[in-house]
Tab-separated table of C-alpha atoms in Angstrom:
chain	number	residue	atom	x	y	z
A	1	MET	CA	-0.026	0.122	-0.135
A	2	SER	CA	2.737	2.596	0.800
A	3	SER	CA	4.367	2.050	-2.574
A	4	LEU	CA	0.925	3.203	-4.165
A	5	LEU	CA	0.784	6.267	-2.139
A	6	ASP	CA	4.397	7.278	-2.566
A	7	GLN	CA	4.378	9.797	-5.454
A	8	THR	CA	8.074	10.647	-4.946
A	9	PRO	CA	9.493	8.528	-7.964
A	10	LEU	CA	6.875	9.926	-10.360
A	11	LEU	CA	7.692	13.561	-8.999
A	12	ARG	CA	11.376	13.106	-9.831
A	13	LEU	CA	10.665	11.930	-13.213
A	14	ALA	CA	8.408	14.646	-13.761
A	15	GLU	CA	11.099	17.092	-12.612
A	16	ARG	CA	13.612	15.380	-14.898
A	17	LEU	CA	11.495	15.821	-17.979
A	18	VAL	CA	10.868	19.566	-17.316
A	19	GLU	CA	14.595	20.049	-16.973
A	20	ALA	CA	15.341	18.058	-20.089
A	21	ALA	CA	12.881	20.161	-21.949
A	22	ARG	CA	14.448	23.313	-20.983
A	23	ARG	CA	17.813	21.955	-22.004
A	24	ALA	CA	16.440	21.026	-25.412
A	25	GLY	CA	15.120	24.536	-26.055
A	26	ALA	CA	11.762	24.823	-24.645
A	27	ASP	CA	10.846	28.401	-23.265
A	28	ALA	CA	8.378	26.714	-20.719
A	29	ALA	CA	7.229	23.224	-19.957
A	30	ASP	CA	5.154	21.210	-17.551
A	31	ALA	CA	4.918	17.441	-16.928
A	32	VAL	CA	1.969	15.602	-15.433
A	33	ALA	CA	2.229	11.804	-14.281
A	34	VAL	CA	-1.021	9.821	-13.641
A	35	ARG	CA	-1.131	6.862	-11.543
A	36	GLY	CA	-3.965	4.250	-11.624
A	37	VAL	CA	-4.466	0.921	-9.720
A	38	SER	CA	-7.990	-0.630	-9.824
A	39	GLN	CA	-9.654	-3.868	-8.865
A	40	SER	CA	-13.351	-4.864	-9.921
A	41	VAL	CA	-15.466	-8.099	-9.693
A	42	GLU	CA	-18.815	-8.481	-11.437
A	43	VAL	CA	-21.180	-11.318	-10.587
A	44	ARG	CA	-24.434	-12.446	-12.449
A	45	GLU	CA	-26.891	-15.057	-11.029
A	46	GLY	CA	-24.438	-15.945	-8.321
A	47	VAL	CA	-21.655	-16.642	-10.570
A	48	VAL	CA	-18.426	-14.385	-10.840
A	49	GLU	CA	-18.483	-13.258	-14.535
A	50	GLU	CA	-15.563	-10.945	-14.472
A	51	SER	CA	-12.689	-10.195	-12.156
A	52	GLU	CA	-10.326	-7.531	-13.470
A	53	ARG	CA	-7.086	-5.716	-12.239
A	54	SER	CA	-5.464	-2.915	-13.986
A	55	GLU	CA	-2.519	-0.676	-12.891
A	56	GLY	CA	-0.265	1.673	-14.743
A	57	ASP	CA	1.609	4.955	-14.708
A	58	ASP	CA	1.353	7.385	-17.576
A	59	LEU	CA	3.471	10.621	-18.141
A	60	GLY	CA	2.739	13.660	-20.294
A	61	LEU	CA	4.833	16.579	-21.314
A	62	ARG	CA	3.964	19.972	-22.555
A	63	VAL	CA	6.546	22.274	-23.877
A	64	LEU	CA	6.151	25.896	-25.286
A	65	VAL	CA	8.527	27.542	-27.697
A	66	GLY	CA	7.388	30.997	-27.943
A	67	LYS	CA	3.490	30.874	-28.425
A	68	ARG	CA	3.927	27.498	-30.087
A	69	GLN	CA	3.131	24.141	-27.979
A	70	ALA	CA	3.165	20.559	-28.136
A	71	VAL	CA	2.053	17.741	-25.941
A	72	VAL	CA	3.694	14.205	-25.800
A	73	SER	CA	2.803	11.207	-23.713
A	74	THR	CA	4.228	7.706	-22.717
A	75	ASN	CA	3.906	4.956	-20.207
A	76	ASP	CA	7.640	4.230	-20.463
A	77	MET	CA	8.672	5.286	-17.063
A	78	ARG	CA	12.500	4.828	-17.443
A	79	ALA	CA	14.345	7.836	-16.612
A	80	ASP	CA	16.880	7.371	-19.534
A	81	GLY	CA	13.950	7.998	-22.177
A	82	ALA	CA	13.638	11.707	-21.006
A	83	ASP	CA	16.029	13.279	-23.555
A	84	ALA	CA	14.655	11.611	-26.436
A	85	LEU	CA	11.002	12.323	-25.336
A	86	THR	CA	11.663	16.131	-24.949
A	87	GLU	CA	13.645	16.666	-27.917
A	88	ARG	CA	10.797	15.119	-29.867
A	89	ALA	CA	8.373	17.430	-28.114
A	90	VAL	CA	10.376	20.447	-28.760
A	91	ALA	CA	10.674	19.650	-32.303
A	92	MET	CA	6.889	19.367	-32.583
A	93	ALA	CA	6.445	22.637	-30.883
A	94	ARG	CA	8.611	24.460	-33.351
A	95	VAL	CA	6.405	23.530	-36.363
A	96	ALA	CA	3.092	23.892	-34.565
A	97	PRO	CA	0.795	26.865	-35.250
A	98	GLU	CA	1.061	29.813	-32.906
A	99	ASP	CA	-1.595	29.875	-30.247
A	100	PRO	CA	-1.636	33.583	-28.743
A	101	TYR	CA	-3.283	32.454	-25.528
A	102	ALA	CA	-0.864	29.458	-24.870
A	103	GLY	CA	1.189	29.509	-21.821
A	104	LEU	CA	1.700	28.248	-18.253
A	105	ALA	CA	-0.539	29.733	-15.481
A	106	ASP	CA	0.430	33.216	-13.877
A	107	ALA	CA	3.167	32.349	-11.276
A	108	SER	CA	1.509	34.522	-8.739
A	109	LEU	CA	-1.652	32.169	-8.899
A	110	LEU	CA	0.281	28.974	-8.073
A	111	THR	CA	-0.446	27.255	-4.789
A	112	HIS	CA	2.075	26.191	-2.352
A	113	ALA	CA	-0.392	25.032	0.472
A	114	PHE	CA	-1.918	21.578	0.171
A	115	PRO	CA	-4.827	21.244	2.763
A	116	ASP	CA	-5.824	17.792	3.699
A	117	LEU	CA	-9.076	16.962	1.921
A	118	ASP	CA	-9.219	13.469	3.378
A	119	VAL	CA	-9.431	11.817	-0.141
A	120	ILE	CA	-7.311	8.612	0.640
A	121	ASP	CA	-8.496	5.533	2.306
A	122	PRO	CA	-5.606	3.551	3.437
A	123	GLN	CA	-7.631	0.229	3.590
A	124	VAL	CA	-7.522	-1.523	0.106
A	125	PRO	CA	-10.092	-4.215	-0.146
A	126	GLY	CA	-8.980	-7.660	-1.709
A	127	VAL	CA	-10.806	-9.668	-4.320
A	128	LYS	CA	-12.633	-11.714	-1.820
A	129	LEU	CA	-14.444	-8.639	-0.172
A	130	LEU	CA	-15.266	-7.263	-3.394
A	131	GLU	CA	-16.854	-10.387	-4.437
A	132	GLU	CA	-18.705	-10.675	-1.211
A	133	ARG	CA	-19.986	-6.938	-1.720
A	134	ALA	CA	-21.177	-7.848	-5.272
A	135	ARG	CA	-22.949	-11.036	-4.117
A	136	ALA	CA	-24.650	-9.349	-1.308
A	137	ALA	CA	-25.966	-6.591	-3.694
A	138	GLU	CA	-27.084	-9.173	-6.091
A	139	SER	CA	-28.889	-11.087	-3.426
A	140	ALA	CA	-30.841	-8.282	-2.113
A	141	ALA	CA	-32.022	-7.264	-5.563
A	142	LEU	CA	-33.199	-10.796	-6.276
A	143	ALA	CA	-34.959	-11.121	-2.796
A	144	VAL	CA	-37.232	-8.204	-3.850
A	145	LYS	CA	-40.679	-9.659	-4.659
A	146	GLY	CA	-41.370	-9.442	-8.395
A	147	VAL	CA	-37.598	-9.383	-9.548
A	148	ALA	CA	-37.318	-11.918	-12.029
A	149	LYS	CA	-33.589	-12.019	-12.804
A	150	SER	CA	-30.362	-10.020	-12.068
A	151	GLY	CA	-28.767	-7.592	-14.471
A	152	GLY	CA	-25.525	-8.280	-12.684
A	153	ALA	CA	-23.862	-6.655	-9.842
A	154	SER	CA	-20.372	-5.320	-9.281
A	155	ALA	CA	-17.863	-4.006	-6.649
A	156	ALA	CA	-14.771	-2.038	-7.423
A	157	ALA	CA	-12.079	-0.236	-5.529
A	158	GLY	CA	-8.851	1.681	-6.848
A	159	ILE	CA	-6.233	4.256	-6.217
A	160	GLY	CA	-5.475	7.123	-8.510
A	161	GLY	CA	-2.998	9.773	-8.285
A	162	MET	CA	-1.422	12.813	-10.085
A	163	VAL	CA	1.930	14.565	-10.110
A	164	LEU	CA	2.373	18.143	-11.657
A	165	VAL	CA	5.634	19.857	-12.152
A	166	THR	CA	6.076	23.108	-14.057
A	167	SER	CA	9.109	24.905	-15.127
A	168	HIS	CA	8.134	28.230	-13.332
A	169	GLY	CA	8.306	26.599	-10.015
A	170	PHE	CA	5.277	24.498	-9.077
A	171	LYS	CA	5.636	20.990	-7.620
A	172	GLY	CA	2.446	19.157	-6.360
A	173	SER	CA	0.807	15.880	-6.078
A	174	TYR	CA	-2.368	14.118	-4.650
A	175	VAL	CA	-3.644	10.509	-4.501
A	176	ARG	CA	-7.246	9.555	-4.226
A	177	SER	CA	-9.032	6.238	-3.383
A	178	SER	CA	-12.347	4.908	-4.707
A	179	HIS	CA	-14.890	2.266	-3.609
A	180	SER	CA	-18.102	1.476	-5.431
A	181	VAL	CA	-20.975	-0.966	-5.626
A	182	SER	CA	-23.778	-1.347	-8.202
A	183	ALA	CA	-26.650	-3.536	-8.969
A	184	THR	CA	-29.170	-3.944	-11.825
A	185	ALA	CA	-32.331	-5.705	-11.390
A	186	ILE	CA	-34.940	-6.956	-14.042
A	187	ALA	CA	-38.677	-7.424	-13.126
A	188	GLY	CA	-41.488	-8.806	-15.186
A	189	GLU	CA	-41.706	-11.392	-18.007
A	190	GLY	CA	-41.204	-11.461	-21.740
A	191	THR	CA	-41.851	-8.116	-23.500
A	192	GLY	CA	-43.041	-6.694	-20.170
A	193	MET	CA	-39.680	-6.801	-18.544
A	194	GLU	CA	-38.262	-3.678	-16.963
A	195	ARG	CA	-34.782	-3.099	-15.479
A	196	ASP	CA	-33.529	-0.443	-12.961
A	197	TYR	CA	-30.297	0.080	-11.264
A	198	ASP	CA	-28.563	1.652	-8.210
A	199	PHE	CA	-24.925	2.389	-7.060
A	200	SER	CA	-22.773	3.950	-4.497
A	201	SER	CA	-19.564	5.675	-5.176
A	202	VAL	CA	-17.309	6.981	-2.452
A	203	LEU	CA	-13.694	7.625	-1.646
A	204	HIS	CA	-13.783	5.935	1.858
A	205	ALA	CA	-15.073	2.359	2.364
A	206	SER	CA	-16.819	3.596	5.512
A	207	ASP	CA	-18.918	5.926	3.468
A	208	LEU	CA	-20.118	3.319	1.126
A	209	GLU	CA	-23.645	2.300	1.392
A	210	ALA	CA	-24.553	-1.183	2.391
A	211	PRO	CA	-24.519	-3.372	-0.732
A	212	GLU	CA	-27.882	-4.813	0.447
A	213	LYS	CA	-29.417	-1.534	0.425
A	214	ILE	CA	-28.157	-0.970	-3.069
A	215	GLY	CA	-29.482	-4.121	-4.436
A	216	ARG	CA	-32.884	-3.663	-2.646
A	217	ARG	CA	-33.325	-0.226	-4.099
A	218	ALA	CA	-32.392	-1.453	-7.437
A	219	GLY	CA	-35.217	-4.100	-7.305
A	220	GLU	CA	-37.749	-1.887	-5.768
A	221	ARG	CA	-37.091	0.596	-8.828
A	222	ALA	CA	-37.485	-2.112	-11.283
A	223	ILE	CA	-40.767	-3.258	-9.968
A	224	LYS	CA	-42.099	0.294	-10.054
A	225	ARG	CA	-41.369	0.553	-13.745
A	226	LEU	CA	-43.834	-2.633	-14.560
A	227	ASN	CA	-46.830	-2.236	-16.777
A	228	PRO	CA	-45.973	1.397	-17.908
A	229	ARG	CA	-48.147	3.478	-19.936
A	230	LYS	CA	-47.914	6.082	-22.586
A	231	VAL	CA	-49.548	9.481	-22.025
A	232	GLU	CA	-50.840	12.132	-24.562
A	233	THR	CA	-48.766	14.969	-25.514
A	234	ARG	CA	-49.432	17.859	-23.183
A	235	ARG	CA	-47.555	20.798	-21.321
A	236	VAL	CA	-47.203	20.099	-17.487
A	237	PRO	CA	-45.118	20.610	-14.613
A	238	VAL	CA	-42.108	18.201	-14.807
A	239	VAL	CA	-40.141	16.889	-11.623
A	240	PHE	CA	-36.654	15.291	-11.549
A	241	ASP	CA	-35.697	12.810	-9.250
A	242	PRO	CA	-32.289	13.646	-7.646
A	243	ARG	CA	-30.619	10.669	-9.275
A	244	ILE	CA	-31.124	12.538	-12.597
A	245	ALA	CA	-31.642	16.208	-11.514
A	246	GLY	CA	-27.781	16.822	-11.528
A	247	SER	CA	-27.847	16.386	-15.271
A	248	LEU	CA	-29.387	19.887	-15.429
A	249	VAL	CA	-26.576	21.413	-13.526
A	250	GLY	CA	-24.259	19.526	-15.869
A	251	HIS	CA	-25.852	21.092	-18.763
A	252	LEU	CA	-25.341	24.544	-17.111
A	253	ALA	CA	-21.600	23.528	-16.496
A	254	SER	CA	-20.951	22.666	-19.951
A	255	ALA	CA	-22.646	25.934	-21.327
A	256	ILE	CA	-20.419	28.197	-18.951
A	257	ASN	CA	-17.386	26.323	-19.902
A	258	GLY	CA	-14.934	28.917	-20.899
A	259	ALA	CA	-13.811	26.936	-23.900
A	260	SER	CA	-17.420	26.963	-25.216
A	261	VAL	CA	-17.914	30.587	-24.482
A	262	ALA	CA	-14.565	31.631	-26.327
A	263	ARG	CA	-15.569	29.576	-29.336
A	264	LYS	CA	-19.134	31.231	-29.026
A	265	THR	CA	-20.631	27.888	-29.133
A	266	SER	CA	-22.741	28.351	-25.894
A	267	PHE	CA	-26.203	29.724	-25.783
A	268	LEU	CA	-25.137	31.679	-22.476
A	269	LYS	CA	-22.266	33.285	-24.229
A	270	ASP	CA	-23.767	36.751	-23.762
A	271	ARG	CA	-25.398	36.238	-20.280
A	272	MET	CA	-22.693	36.970	-17.773
A	273	GLY	CA	-24.396	38.901	-14.885
A	274	GLU	CA	-27.787	38.320	-15.858
A	275	ARG	CA	-30.543	36.370	-13.957
A	276	LEU	CA	-30.859	32.744	-15.037
A	277	PHE	CA	-32.675	31.161	-12.140
A	278	ARG	CA	-35.101	32.266	-9.639
A	279	PRO	CA	-33.944	34.432	-6.756
A	280	GLY	CA	-32.183	32.510	-3.967
A	281	ILE	CA	-30.806	29.821	-6.067
A	282	ARG	CA	-27.083	29.074	-5.794
A	283	ILE	CA	-24.869	26.551	-7.756
A	284	ILE	CA	-21.554	25.999	-6.161
A	285	ASP	CA	-18.320	24.410	-7.341
A	286	ASP	CA	-16.110	23.296	-4.362
A	287	PRO	CA	-12.744	21.439	-5.163
A	288	LEU	CA	-11.963	21.834	-1.497
A	289	ARG	CA	-14.941	19.659	-0.132
A	290	ARG	CA	-13.599	17.002	2.294
A	291	ARG	CA	-14.097	13.634	0.702
A	292	GLY	CA	-15.527	15.001	-2.368
A	293	LEU	CA	-15.383	12.801	-5.504
A	294	ARG	CA	-13.405	15.514	-7.340
A	295	SER	CA	-11.662	17.294	-4.527
A	296	ARG	CA	-8.226	18.411	-5.202
A	297	SER	CA	-6.187	21.335	-3.791
A	298	PHE	CA	-4.695	22.510	-6.980
A	299	ASP	CA	-5.958	22.347	-10.706
A	300	GLY	CA	-4.332	21.257	-13.771
A	301	GLU	CA	-1.928	24.071	-13.909
A	302	GLY	CA	-1.083	24.266	-10.288
A	303	VAL	CA	-3.445	27.117	-9.469
A	304	ALA	CA	-5.155	26.801	-6.094
A	305	GLY	CA	-8.401	25.354	-5.778
A	306	ARG	CA	-11.149	27.594	-4.359
A	307	THR	CA	-14.931	27.399	-3.734
A	308	LEU	CA	-16.793	29.113	-6.474
A	309	ALA	CA	-20.661	30.277	-6.804
A	310	VAL	CA	-21.284	30.305	-10.453
A	311	ILE	CA	-24.929	31.034	-9.736
A	312	ASP	CA	-25.536	33.322	-6.881
A	313	ASP	CA	-29.125	34.476	-6.081
A	314	GLY	CA	-30.105	33.293	-9.337
A	315	VAL	CA	-27.428	35.330	-11.292
A	316	LEU	CA	-24.723	33.935	-13.592
A	317	LYS	CA	-21.473	35.052	-11.960
A	318	SER	CA	-18.652	33.172	-13.386
A	319	TRP	CA	-17.476	30.911	-16.317
A	320	PHE	CA	-15.221	27.847	-15.678
A	321	LEU	CA	-11.879	29.180	-16.808
A	322	ASP	CA	-8.278	27.663	-17.263
A	323	SER	CA	-5.385	30.121	-18.151
A	324	ALA	CA	-5.730	29.983	-21.957
A	325	THR	CA	-9.378	30.477	-22.086
A	326	ALA	CA	-9.124	33.181	-19.429
A	327	ARG	CA	-6.637	35.012	-21.423
A	328	GLU	CA	-8.735	34.797	-24.587
A	329	LEU	CA	-11.742	36.326	-22.670
A	330	SER	CA	-9.523	39.035	-21.037
A	331	LEU	CA	-10.246	37.447	-17.709
A	332	SER	CA	-8.376	35.361	-14.873
A	333	THR	CA	-8.310	31.817	-14.408
A	334	THR	CA	-10.837	30.262	-12.043
A	335	GLY	CA	-8.642	27.533	-11.228
A	336	HIS	CA	-10.500	24.918	-13.221
A	337	ALA	CA	-8.030	23.624	-15.537
A	338	ALA	CA	-8.149	19.807	-15.947
A	339	ARG	CA	-5.404	17.887	-17.498
A	340	GLY	CA	-4.704	14.519	-19.066
A	341	VAL	CA	-1.248	13.155	-20.181
A	342	SER	CA	-2.050	13.461	-23.906
A	343	SER	CA	-3.815	17.065	-23.804
A	344	SER	CA	-3.275	20.453	-22.871
A	345	PRO	CA	-5.205	21.956	-19.845
A	346	ALA	CA	-9.063	22.606	-20.516
A	347	PRO	CA	-11.726	24.093	-18.112
A	348	SER	CA	-13.718	21.488	-16.188
A	349	ALA	CA	-15.998	21.561	-13.033
A	350	THR	CA	-15.085	19.751	-9.879
A	351	ASN	CA	-17.625	18.946	-7.041
A	352	LEU	CA	-20.628	20.816	-8.297
A	353	HIS	CA	-24.046	21.049	-6.595
A	354	LEU	CA	-27.442	23.033	-6.750
A	355	GLU	CA	-28.077	24.166	-3.255
A	356	ALA	CA	-31.103	22.737	-1.336
A	357	GLY	CA	-34.385	24.565	-1.391
A	358	ARG	CA	-36.750	24.943	1.508
A	359	VAL	CA	-39.645	22.641	0.806
A	360	THR	CA	-39.850	18.997	0.973
A	361	ARG	CA	-40.242	16.760	-1.974
A	362	SER	CA	-43.746	15.995	-1.065
A	363	ALA	CA	-44.615	19.785	-0.863
A	364	LEU	CA	-42.897	20.262	-4.137
A	365	ILE	CA	-45.418	18.079	-5.959
A	366	ALA	CA	-48.465	18.567	-3.628
A	367	ASP	CA	-50.209	20.916	-5.959
A	368	ILE	CA	-49.554	19.215	-9.334
A	369	GLU	CA	-52.857	18.178	-10.656
A	370	ASP	CA	-51.283	16.638	-13.812
A	371	GLY	CA	-47.546	16.264	-14.148
A	372	PHE	CA	-44.388	13.947	-14.793
A	373	TYR	CA	-42.071	12.645	-12.211
A	374	VAL	CA	-38.885	11.527	-14.167
A	375	THR	CA	-36.645	8.991	-12.821
A	376	ASP	CA	-34.534	8.035	-15.862
A	377	LEU	CA	-33.414	9.905	-19.023
A	378	ILE	CA	-32.060	8.482	-22.304
A	379	GLY	CA	-30.107	10.162	-24.859
A	380	MET	CA	-27.926	13.250	-25.012
A	381	GLY	CA	-30.614	15.757	-26.211
A	382	ALA	CA	-29.429	19.138	-25.055
A	383	ASN	CA	-28.035	21.388	-27.715
A	384	LEU	CA	-25.821	23.835	-25.928
A	385	VAL	CA	-25.327	25.986	-28.928
A	386	THR	CA	-29.123	26.872	-29.058
A	387	GLY	CA	-30.204	25.771	-25.710
A	388	ASP	CA	-32.858	23.525	-27.059
A	389	TYR	CA	-33.714	20.415	-24.846
A	390	SER	CA	-35.305	17.082	-25.848
A	391	ARG	CA	-34.652	13.762	-23.959
A	392	GLY	CA	-36.318	10.500	-23.902
A	393	ALA	CA	-37.622	9.829	-20.204
A	394	SER	CA	-39.372	7.410	-18.191
A	395	GLY	CA	-40.882	7.579	-14.526
A	396	LEU	CA	-44.200	8.189	-12.747
A	397	TRP	CA	-47.150	10.195	-13.659
A	398	ILE	CA	-48.349	12.651	-11.091
A	399	GLU	CA	-52.152	13.000	-10.341
A	400	HIS	CA	-53.665	15.289	-7.587
A	401	GLY	CA	-50.100	15.616	-6.066
A	402	GLU	CA	-49.462	11.893	-5.652
A	403	LEU	CA	-47.153	9.605	-7.736
A	404	THR	CA	-49.531	7.049	-9.566
A	405	PHE	CA	-48.777	4.808	-12.543
A	406	PRO	CA	-45.322	4.276	-14.342
A	407	VAL	CA	-44.741	6.048	-17.574
A	408	SER	CA	-42.212	5.105	-20.577
A	409	GLU	CA	-41.308	5.916	-24.002
A	410	VAL	CA	-42.116	9.616	-23.816
A	411	THR	CA	-40.005	12.688	-24.735
A	412	ILE	CA	-39.556	15.818	-22.611
A	413	ALA	CA	-38.804	18.920	-24.469
A	414	GLY	CA	-38.354	22.718	-23.884
A	415	HIS	CA	-35.513	25.312	-23.741
A	416	LEU	CA	-32.841	25.353	-20.972
A	417	ASN	CA	-33.522	29.185	-20.475
A	418	ASP	CA	-36.902	28.260	-19.642
A	419	ILE	CA	-36.027	25.190	-17.588
A	420	PHE	CA	-33.506	27.186	-15.500
A	421	SER	CA	-35.766	30.149	-14.905
A	422	SER	CA	-38.726	28.230	-13.526
A	423	LEU	CA	-36.639	25.591	-11.687
A	424	THR	CA	-37.544	25.040	-7.843
A	425	PRO	CA	-35.341	23.001	-5.778
A	426	ALA	CA	-36.640	20.602	-2.925
A	427	SER	CA	-34.803	20.270	0.465
A	428	ASP	CA	-33.441	16.696	-0.061
A	429	LEU	CA	-29.926	17.432	-1.329
A	430	GLU	CA	-27.551	14.504	-0.851
A	431	PHE	CA	-24.055	14.373	-1.794
A	432	ARG	CA	-23.800	11.085	-3.662
A	433	TYR	CA	-22.087	11.982	-7.007
A	434	ALA	CA	-19.564	14.437	-8.627
A	435	THR	CA	-22.504	16.650	-9.669
A	436	ASN	CA	-25.369	16.633	-7.107
A	437	ALA	CA	-28.817	18.288	-7.040
A	438	PRO	CA	-31.959	17.712	-4.891
A	439	THR	CA	-35.515	17.115	-6.572
A	440	VAL	CA	-36.246	19.872	-8.784
A	441	ARG	CA	-39.575	21.066	-10.404
A	442	MET	CA	-39.797	22.849	-13.646
A	443	GLU	CA	-42.856	24.368	-15.123
A	444	GLY	CA	-44.629	23.923	-18.585
A	445	LEU	CA	-42.336	21.559	-20.542
A	446	THR	CA	-43.812	19.429	-23.205
A	447	VAL	CA	-44.132	15.857	-22.635
A	448	ALA	CA	-44.517	14.037	-26.004
A	449	GLY	CA	-46.403	10.722	-25.987
A	450	THR	CA	-48.985	9.223	-28.120
């Protein structure tokens, strides 16, 4: 275990690469090393179908010659290959087109403080324990009355880390652990079969939901989908279950990504400082949340992480920016650069959530005479250039403030501007995913059925 957590060899290799890049003629350089070790077990109908283990270290180097840059990557971690790799990278950069916005982050923004975010669990489960978790989840799903068969259950665990070194003085690293359990249940018979799922994904095993609870919820959700109906096309209030409500926050995050704004491919490109949501609504990105699935003390350029309200009191307050997109937009980076070994930095959200409202879920739907409670979405039908929204959906119909019969094979459609402006959050926020939201209600969406 200690060898997995020790980033020193990767840090030294990254330092050698940056030094070699400068010797080869680079004006600036940064190197990132990524470590990953994972183990997973999948069972189906009581039989282990798959047991996998993967591990590897990968290295990426970005070099800048003037305003020209190039990125190279390798999984050859031998120190004697540094000179050849850097010479190739510098040669590529010299013939690359100029990018007026390319460059390392401003040195004054680099962090040298690395708070403990409690993102590593020192206990790594073995294959036997993972198999026990998967079997327990599947057994619980099959025990639900009406569940006909298992769609499979799995358990996984791993450790992943990152090292970043830059030529202007930044050195940093972090390591995160992960634990997960999932289950899929199938209910009904023949052409009337329905399936649903549940999962839990955390950094610490002690935070993992009991596999039995996960399996039972998967089975109960599958049962609720049996004998679905179609409904006539109409405009009604639509309510999103927390499991899928975060997708709306995700659409916002994509639309306020600095890269999209700079390319003018976002329907929100001219809306900075304007009201998008109702008063009181806040959407927060927090890379410093303890035990958050995407927590980190620095971004892919070494800039300090900080809590950011992108929506405050319903008003759009910030884009997600890295250094390059910030320069293009004449702004400062927000510390949201994400980095892989084979690509230059690009903006990305971290732990993102819509703050809870003041009403319960029951109160949120109590006055709905005719509406749709959505539990599952299909497809990727959000056009972030125009804001048009159309996705396949299934869930439960709302009548007189109560959830009634299951509905499937319908489409919900509207425009994200209207969805955001009418959105009301309930009070049931839980932090289960990387992007989280409570139950949310929107007014006047079109449900297209028969």
